[in-house]
Amino acid sequence: MRFRYRPFQAVVVAILAALITACAAFAPLYDRAMQQSLVDLTLEQTPAVTDGLQLTGVYGSSGSFGSISVPPPTPESALAKVPAAIRPYFDAPVLGYAAMVTRVPGGPEDPQGELVARSRVCGHVTMVSGRCPDGVGEIAVSEADVDNFGLVTGTTLRIAGVGSGRGHVRVPTHRLTVTGVYRQERGAYWLGQVLTGRSGVVSLVPPNIVQHDVWLTDRSTFEGGTGTLPQESSYVGMGIDPDAVGVDELLELGTAVRRLSEETRLTEQGATITVSSGLPGIADEVRDQSAQSRVTVPLLMAQLGLLAVVVLWLVLLAVTEQRRPEVALARLRGRGRRGARTLLVGELLPVALAGVVPGVLLALGGSWIARTVVLPGDAPFEVGLPLLLAVVVAVVLLTLVTVVAVVRVSREPVATLLRRVPPRRAGWGLGVADALVIAGCGSIVVVFATGGLDGPVALAAPGLLAIVVGLVLAHLTTPTAALAGSRLLRRGRVRAGVSVLDAARSPATRRVVAIVTLATALAVFSADALLVGDRNRAAASEQEAGAPMVAAVRGTDLAAVRAALGAADPDGRLATPVVRVVPPSSSARTTLAVVPDEFARIALFPGGAPSRAVWRRLAAPDTPPVRLSGTRLTADLEDSSLGSVGVGGDRRPVEVGIDVVTASGELLHVRLGDLMRPVAHARFSAELGCGDGCFVTGLTFGSLPGASIDGTVTFAPLQTDTGRYPLGPAGRWADVQDADTGVVRATGSGPDLTVEVHGTGADQVTLPQTWVPTRLAALVAGDLPPGSTDDRFTMTGIDGQEQTAARAATLPRVPASLPDTSVVNLDLALRGREVAATDQLEVWFATGDRDLLDRVTSALHDRGMEVGSVTRLADVRRTYDESTAAWSLQLAALVGGAALLIALLVLAVSAASSWRFRTRDLAALRMAGVPGRSITAMSVAAQLPAVLVGVVAGTAAGVYGAHLALPIVPLFADAPSVSTLDLDVAWGPVLLAAAAALVVLGVGGALIGRVMARRAGLPRLREGGP
């Protein structure tokens, strides 16, 4: 096929060849660009202390104050252990020493801390006063050390060295002089080391000495005659050079540093050099994500490439069919089948290969757009061996498809070749080639669907499924359309019948059905994969963050937190307090105490929040509390028969008390007095710290351990300096019947309360007020702990102690929590208990508004509380989006759009290859008197059945292909600790993609039909018409 002969078909073949080459070449280019972007982003976000390399050299005999020691190896000898091959990837090394020094004479006021020498240190601190040390014994101190210890410039002090000698060890001292006061300039130079913040702070490690900040000195202090200092070590710090490190270099660094850190490096003198770096872990993370991209990128590009190959094959078949007379003529002239093949290959293959260079350029252009627009970081332009191999594969594939298409025509008999329209199989029977393709592709799909296939072939399974569906439908469409057209004609519906029959007899109909099915399936699959990935990343982000913004609060003053929130958010609609109870062990369940209505409104629940009915199960009971107010309490006890008998049979007094909880949550036990024997009346008075009000949580009765308690007693209304407070009726109290403690029950319907006690040996029994829950309702995620009975289980209460709970409902997961978590009502959890020191207080926000955070922070600060770490949903989402898993799925949008454009191109090619025959048919109808408007309508209607059938079938094939393939597509760089995986079909995007395919291809088919109708003039009926 020469360029001057049917140039449109030549251009189409070249375009398809370029697209196939671009698909093959773009995959390694994009994959490489993602890896480089990942490295850039990782190194940018990783702290210098993690991606740097630090070496510390010490001797095994290196000791502390007063022990015998020798100098550590020099920094240069430690640096020599770093392989020369990886040194260019780091900045200039920082060499130095460090020691732990104590000011003498070593009294309580004399601080201890680090003495550090670093090369080029003067360029990384600001001297507030004085000068940077540059000689033996000169030091610079922090501003805090000046304030705390009076170490002004010019101060001279002495520090303890390391003793030497045998027997009686003499500890030398060394003089240091303060030459200046520094302020640290933060930067990568320090590799995460913070010089200040310890001045005046007592160390937690015995002997609990007061500390000073780091003192900076010159290297000569360690090497110029001071002798060995306590815990002296040499140091090498090497910050990574991001501009010098790409993905290959990072993987090399990870391997080299791991090998370096796993080996014990010993010098000739027996010194140990330890290595500290996070590079091996970073390299492993990049390697894992790179492996993920090698699944998603080929999966998407393979589908598009497969579509382009199928389209090229069908176009070449159409082209070779048009050359049948030329092939027959060559055969008749004696050139034989080989000559005929040579003729066609010589005309088709150059055109196909002419698309290779444009395809490579297209891939390079797409890679440039990806590197500069789509991907973060600054990925370099790279053309390596993978690109060359991809181009070679594309050339081989183009050559193979062209040769096979040529062989198919050249092997036909001459008599068949001389026919203008090649003979086609009629009826419902399948041809041998179609049957083989359907059987082969179908077998692969079945094996993949049953889980028996992985690797490269598995990535093409969704496309192969679409091919099977498309070929079967293409084969069924022609006889079905013929039957339908005939029936329409018999019913008198001439226009519709002629349109359907025209589609049935057109050789392009089968090709259009097959390609539209495949293209629509790819578009639907791409849309579903893209949105399913986005939906899962959004759900994982919401689960991990818990709310649009979560702020951790330092301290356990819950009352102050609630007061601050009341001041900053009076309506309580934008922020809510949450108490996270840290379990005593990693295997125990976590407890989350929340305000149910506020938490339900603010917290994020991927997959849907629990209903209001579920949250109502955490509601507080209607029983009102017993309130007290005052500073002095008087209790009158009537008709008491209480008595206690010890283990030896002797009578013991019964201690009567009352438990209260203050408005701030503080628990108080008020001891009323002892009942020595049964009495008709007893009055007790005690101090009561309830000036701001209290709630009575229980009445207590105690004796010695092992002693029994029996009897009844009646409590008259309690009296304080503010009023009388009745304890009755009995309905306000919860009876207790426990095998370990005994029986306690309340009776009485008036203001007086009668209590019956039968203690069985416990040192104290308590009658709880019903306002205090004996069993806390909980919404449970995960399995109940071992030993649970029905829905009852033991959890960690807000006070850190065990508490009985009952499962009110089951949640699939709890926001920002571990899989096994219980959610309880904060107000109920606080009744009778107080916040433990190990609990974590948090504030959950309904929005990520910084102004709101500032108001809450200010309100907390006013009440002596501070905000710690802040987690924002947007930041968490960014961490999921900035991964190769997310970047790979972005290709889906490009692939889906390209698939529809290819299908549109097929419609145009099919029309161009058969327009002469179809326009003659339409011209014949025009000569028979059919109006032009009807001819146009029939021409347009003839294009649409194949499009409609292909779109419907492709949608179904794409949905099922996504169902099969998405489980192997990596959606996350690292699987979240709490799974929110949801691979259900994203029906909205799927239907939108199907509608887009129907509109684009339907409009394209309609325009093609109108063009054919306009060209169907009567001159087309002449044999030699143009």
Coordinates of C-alpha atoms in Angstrom, one line a residue, residues 1-13:
M1 CA 0.0 0.0 0.0
R2 CA 1.8 3.1 -1.2
F3 CA 1.3 6.5 0.5
R4 CA -0.4 7.9 -2.5
Y5 CA -2.9 5.0 -2.6
R6 CA -5.6 5.5 -0.1
P7 CA -3.6 7.9 2.1
F8 CA -6.3 7.8 4.8
Q9 CA -5.8 4.1 5.5
A10 CA -2.0 4.6 5.4
V11 CA -2.2 7.3 8.0
V12 CA -4.5 5.2 10.2
V13 CA -2.1 2.2 10.1

